[in-house]
GROMACS .gro file of C-alpha atoms in nm:
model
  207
    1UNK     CA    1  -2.362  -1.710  -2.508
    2UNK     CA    2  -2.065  -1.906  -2.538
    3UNK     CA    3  -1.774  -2.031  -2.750
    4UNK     CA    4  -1.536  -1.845  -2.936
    5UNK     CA    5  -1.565  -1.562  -3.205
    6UNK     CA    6  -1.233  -1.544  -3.425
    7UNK     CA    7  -1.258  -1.202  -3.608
    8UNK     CA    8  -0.965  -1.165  -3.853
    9UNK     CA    9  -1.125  -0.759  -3.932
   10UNK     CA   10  -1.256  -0.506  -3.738
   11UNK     CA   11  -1.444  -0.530  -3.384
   12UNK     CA   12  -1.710  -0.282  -3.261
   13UNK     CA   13  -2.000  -0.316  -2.996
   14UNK     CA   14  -2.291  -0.081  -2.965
   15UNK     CA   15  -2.396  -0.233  -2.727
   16UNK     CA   16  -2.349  -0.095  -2.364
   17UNK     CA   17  -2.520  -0.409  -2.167
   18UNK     CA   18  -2.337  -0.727  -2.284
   19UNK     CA   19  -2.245  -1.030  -2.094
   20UNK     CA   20  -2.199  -1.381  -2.122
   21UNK     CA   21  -1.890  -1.620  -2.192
   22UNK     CA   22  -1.844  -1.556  -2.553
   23UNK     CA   23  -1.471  -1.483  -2.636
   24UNK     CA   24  -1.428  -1.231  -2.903
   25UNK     CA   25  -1.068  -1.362  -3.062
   26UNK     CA   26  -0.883  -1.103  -3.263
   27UNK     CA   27  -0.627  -1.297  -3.508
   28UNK     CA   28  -0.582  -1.109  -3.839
   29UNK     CA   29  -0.264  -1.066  -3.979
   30UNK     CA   30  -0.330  -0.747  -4.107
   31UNK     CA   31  -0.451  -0.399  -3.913
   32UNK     CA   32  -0.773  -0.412  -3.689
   33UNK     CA   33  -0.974  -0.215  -3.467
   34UNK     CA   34  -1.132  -0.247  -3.154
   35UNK     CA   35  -1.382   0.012  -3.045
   36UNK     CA   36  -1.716   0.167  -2.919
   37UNK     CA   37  -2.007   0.250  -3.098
   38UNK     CA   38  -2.220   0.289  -2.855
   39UNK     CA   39  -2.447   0.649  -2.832
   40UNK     CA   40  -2.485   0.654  -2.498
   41UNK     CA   41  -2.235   0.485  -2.236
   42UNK     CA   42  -1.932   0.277  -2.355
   43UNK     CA   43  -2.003  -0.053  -2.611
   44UNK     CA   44  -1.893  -0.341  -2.429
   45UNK     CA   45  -1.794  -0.732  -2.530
   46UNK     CA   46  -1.772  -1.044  -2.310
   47UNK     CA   47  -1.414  -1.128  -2.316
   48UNK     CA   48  -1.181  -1.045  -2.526
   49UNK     CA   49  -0.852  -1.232  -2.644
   50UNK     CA   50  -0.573  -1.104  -2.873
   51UNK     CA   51  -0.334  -1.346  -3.084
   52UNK     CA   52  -0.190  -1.170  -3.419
   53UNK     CA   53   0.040  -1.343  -3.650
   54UNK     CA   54   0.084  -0.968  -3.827
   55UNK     CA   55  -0.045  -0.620  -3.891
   56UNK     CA   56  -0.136  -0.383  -3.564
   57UNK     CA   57  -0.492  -0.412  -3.347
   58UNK     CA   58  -0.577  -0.029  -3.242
   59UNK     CA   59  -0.757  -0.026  -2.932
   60UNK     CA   60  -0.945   0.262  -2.882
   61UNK     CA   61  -1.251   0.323  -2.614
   62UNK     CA   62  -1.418  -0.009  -2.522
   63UNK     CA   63  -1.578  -0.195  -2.218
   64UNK     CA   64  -1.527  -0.612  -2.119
   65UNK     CA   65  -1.741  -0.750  -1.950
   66UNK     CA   66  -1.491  -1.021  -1.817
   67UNK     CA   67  -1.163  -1.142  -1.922
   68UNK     CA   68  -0.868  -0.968  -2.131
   69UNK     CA   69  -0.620  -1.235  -2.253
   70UNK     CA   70  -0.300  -1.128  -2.517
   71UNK     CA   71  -0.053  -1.392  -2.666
   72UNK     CA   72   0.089  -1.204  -2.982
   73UNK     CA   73   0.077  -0.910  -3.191
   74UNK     CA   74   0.117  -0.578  -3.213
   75UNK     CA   75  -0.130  -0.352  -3.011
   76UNK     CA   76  -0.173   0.057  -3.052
   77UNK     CA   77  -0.424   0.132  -2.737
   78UNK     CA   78  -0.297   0.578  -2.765
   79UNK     CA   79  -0.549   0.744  -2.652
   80UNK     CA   80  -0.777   0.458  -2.587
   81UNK     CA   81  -0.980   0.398  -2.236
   82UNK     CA   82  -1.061  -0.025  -2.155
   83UNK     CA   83  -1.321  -0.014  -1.906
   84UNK     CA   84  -1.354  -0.355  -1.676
   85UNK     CA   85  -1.687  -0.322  -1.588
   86UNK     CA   86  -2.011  -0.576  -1.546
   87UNK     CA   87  -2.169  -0.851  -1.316
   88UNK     CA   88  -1.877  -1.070  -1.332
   89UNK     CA   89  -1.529  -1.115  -1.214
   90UNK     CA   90  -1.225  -1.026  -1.474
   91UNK     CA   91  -0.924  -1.212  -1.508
   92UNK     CA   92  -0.675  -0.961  -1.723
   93UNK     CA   93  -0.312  -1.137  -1.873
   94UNK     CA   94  -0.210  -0.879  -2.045
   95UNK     CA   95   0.168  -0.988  -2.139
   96UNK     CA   96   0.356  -0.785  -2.333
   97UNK     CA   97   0.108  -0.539  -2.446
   98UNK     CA   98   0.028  -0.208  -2.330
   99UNK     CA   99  -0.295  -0.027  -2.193
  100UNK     CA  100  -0.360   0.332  -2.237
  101UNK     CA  101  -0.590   0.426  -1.986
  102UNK     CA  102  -0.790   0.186  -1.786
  103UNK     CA  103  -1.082   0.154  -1.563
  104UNK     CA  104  -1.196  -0.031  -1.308
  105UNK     CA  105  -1.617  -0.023  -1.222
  106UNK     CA  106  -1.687  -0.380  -1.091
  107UNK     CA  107  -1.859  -0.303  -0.786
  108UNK     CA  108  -1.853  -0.610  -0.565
  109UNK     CA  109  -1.674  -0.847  -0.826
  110UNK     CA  110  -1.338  -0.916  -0.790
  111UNK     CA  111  -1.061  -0.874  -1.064
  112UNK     CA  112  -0.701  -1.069  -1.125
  113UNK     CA  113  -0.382  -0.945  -1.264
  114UNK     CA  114  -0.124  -1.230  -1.417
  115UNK     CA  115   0.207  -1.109  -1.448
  116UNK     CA  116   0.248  -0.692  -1.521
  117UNK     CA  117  -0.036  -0.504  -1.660
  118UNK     CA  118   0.155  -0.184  -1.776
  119UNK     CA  119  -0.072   0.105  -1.846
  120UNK     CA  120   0.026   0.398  -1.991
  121UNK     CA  121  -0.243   0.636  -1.940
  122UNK     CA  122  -0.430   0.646  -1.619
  123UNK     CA  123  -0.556   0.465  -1.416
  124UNK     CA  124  -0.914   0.518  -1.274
  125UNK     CA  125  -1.107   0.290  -0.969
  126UNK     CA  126  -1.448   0.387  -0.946
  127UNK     CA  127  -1.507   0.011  -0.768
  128UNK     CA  128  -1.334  -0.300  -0.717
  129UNK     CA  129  -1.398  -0.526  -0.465
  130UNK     CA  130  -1.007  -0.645  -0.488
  131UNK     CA  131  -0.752  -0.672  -0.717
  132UNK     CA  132  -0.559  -0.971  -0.721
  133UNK     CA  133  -0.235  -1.114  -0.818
  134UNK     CA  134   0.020  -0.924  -1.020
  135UNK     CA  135   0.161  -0.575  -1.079
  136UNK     CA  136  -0.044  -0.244  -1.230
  137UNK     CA  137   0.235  -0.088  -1.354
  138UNK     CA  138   0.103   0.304  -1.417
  139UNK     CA  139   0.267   0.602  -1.600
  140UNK     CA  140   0.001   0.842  -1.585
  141UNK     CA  141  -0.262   0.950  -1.272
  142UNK     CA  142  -0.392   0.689  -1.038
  143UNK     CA  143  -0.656   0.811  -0.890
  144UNK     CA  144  -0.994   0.619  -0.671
  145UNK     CA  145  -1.326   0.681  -0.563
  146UNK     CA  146  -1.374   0.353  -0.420
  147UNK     CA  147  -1.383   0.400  -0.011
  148UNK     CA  148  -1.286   0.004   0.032
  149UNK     CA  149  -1.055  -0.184  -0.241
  150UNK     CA  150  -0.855  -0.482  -0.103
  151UNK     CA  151  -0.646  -0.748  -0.277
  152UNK     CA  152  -0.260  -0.813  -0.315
  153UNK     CA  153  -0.156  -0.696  -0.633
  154UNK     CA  154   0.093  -0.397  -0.583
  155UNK     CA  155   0.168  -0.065  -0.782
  156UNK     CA  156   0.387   0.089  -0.981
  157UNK     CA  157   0.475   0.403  -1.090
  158UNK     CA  158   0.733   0.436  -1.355
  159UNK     CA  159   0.614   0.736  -1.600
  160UNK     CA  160   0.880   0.984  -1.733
  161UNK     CA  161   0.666   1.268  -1.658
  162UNK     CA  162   0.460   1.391  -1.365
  163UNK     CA  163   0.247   1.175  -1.179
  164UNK     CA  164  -0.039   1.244  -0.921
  165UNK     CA  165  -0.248   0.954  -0.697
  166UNK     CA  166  -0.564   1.110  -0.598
  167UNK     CA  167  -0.770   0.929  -0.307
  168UNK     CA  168  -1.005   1.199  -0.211
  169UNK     CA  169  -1.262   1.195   0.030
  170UNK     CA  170  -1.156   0.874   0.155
  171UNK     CA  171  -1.085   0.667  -0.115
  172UNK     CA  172  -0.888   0.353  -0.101
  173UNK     CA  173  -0.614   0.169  -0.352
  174UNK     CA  174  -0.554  -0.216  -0.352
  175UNK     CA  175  -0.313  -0.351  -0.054
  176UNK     CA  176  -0.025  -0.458  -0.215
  177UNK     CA  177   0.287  -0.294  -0.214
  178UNK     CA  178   0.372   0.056  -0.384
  179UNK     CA  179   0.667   0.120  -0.564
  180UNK     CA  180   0.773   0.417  -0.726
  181UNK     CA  181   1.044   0.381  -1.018
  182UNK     CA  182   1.086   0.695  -1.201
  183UNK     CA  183   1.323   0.802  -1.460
  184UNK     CA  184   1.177   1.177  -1.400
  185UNK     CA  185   0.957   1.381  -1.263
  186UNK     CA  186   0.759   1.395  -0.937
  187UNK     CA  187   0.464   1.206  -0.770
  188UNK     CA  188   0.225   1.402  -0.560
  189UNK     CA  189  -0.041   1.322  -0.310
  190UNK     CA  190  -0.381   1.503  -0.411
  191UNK     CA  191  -0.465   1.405  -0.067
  192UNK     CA  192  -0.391   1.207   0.233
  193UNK     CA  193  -0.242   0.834   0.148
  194UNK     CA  194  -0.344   0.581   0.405
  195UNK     CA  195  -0.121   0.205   0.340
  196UNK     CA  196  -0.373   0.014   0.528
  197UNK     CA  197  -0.278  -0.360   0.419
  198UNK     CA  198  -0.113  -0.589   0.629
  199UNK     CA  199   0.223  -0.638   0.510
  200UNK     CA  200   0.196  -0.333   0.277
  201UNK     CA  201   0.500  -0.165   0.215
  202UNK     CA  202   0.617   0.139  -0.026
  203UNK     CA  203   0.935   0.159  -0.215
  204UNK     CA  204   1.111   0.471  -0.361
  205UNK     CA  205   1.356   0.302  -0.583
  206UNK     CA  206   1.396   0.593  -0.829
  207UNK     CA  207   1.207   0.962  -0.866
   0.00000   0.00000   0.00000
């Protein structure tokens, strides 16, 4: 696969085991959707990219093989889950747009951030090599499984509300720096929090 598909209405996948280059293109200027059909597992695409003139894209559950790109438009992701998953590595620009919950299973692929990626769900790690670049900006749980996650992009928590990082049994979080910016509430440790990156610092600027 390869090129670009420019879908101006609605975009499902059944299909749990997708790959290739193809970039799925949302542009309508009306409403859209983006979701899973899938029975079993989570549908997935290649890539996706998001460039709206008008009208809202509502993201709901769906898994990407590769790369997320947005340039314009108006995105609802409530209650949504984007899974980066697959044999390849992601690169996700996410500019002004907003994640609802996200999750990370690439197992030895590695994964870039440009800019902020603000999410305002949770955030899950089941695997990640590393994770590159930018800032994961979090409001809900952060919480990994993966026992050995490097790469420089740092953390932030900045949800209103209560906020818990769970790195059970040994888990690990990417190396760059963690900063907590909180208009309220509380962050608590499900378990011991280990800051093992060179050069990686925490910051309690608000909460």
């Amino acid at each position: 696969f390869g090129g670009t598909i420019a879908v101006a209405g609605d975009v499902s996948s059944a299909d749990a085991a997708v790959q290739g280059s193809t970039v799925i293109l949302l542009y309508g200027a009306g409403n859209q959707s983006l979701a899973s059909t899938a029975a079993s597992g989570v549908g997935r695409l290649s890539n996706v990219a998001i460039d709206k003139s008008g009208g809202t894209l509502s993201d709901g559950d769906i898994a990407v093989y590769g790369n997320w790109t947005y340039s314009a438009g108006m995105v609802n992701a409530a209650g949504g889950t984007v899974l980066f998953n697959g044999g390849t590595s992601s690169a996700i620009s996410a500019g002004a747009m907003s994640f609802d919950n996200v999750r990370f299973d690439k197992g030895v692929h590695h994964t870039s951030v440009a800019g902020t990626m603000d999410v305002n769900g949770n955030l899950f790690i089941a695997s990640a090599t590393n994770i590159n670049g930018g800032t994961i900006a979090v409001a809900g749980n952060v919480t990994s499984t993966d026992s050995s996650v490097s790469g420089n992009a740092a953390l932030r928590l900045d949800g209103a509300g209560n906020q818990l990082i769970d790195t059970s049994g040994g888990a690990d979080l990417f190396n760059g720096d963690i900063r907590i910016d909180k208009t309220a509430g509380t962050v608590s440790l499900a378990s011991g929090l280990t800051l093992n990156g060179a050069g990686q610092d925490l910051r309690v600027v608000a909460g």
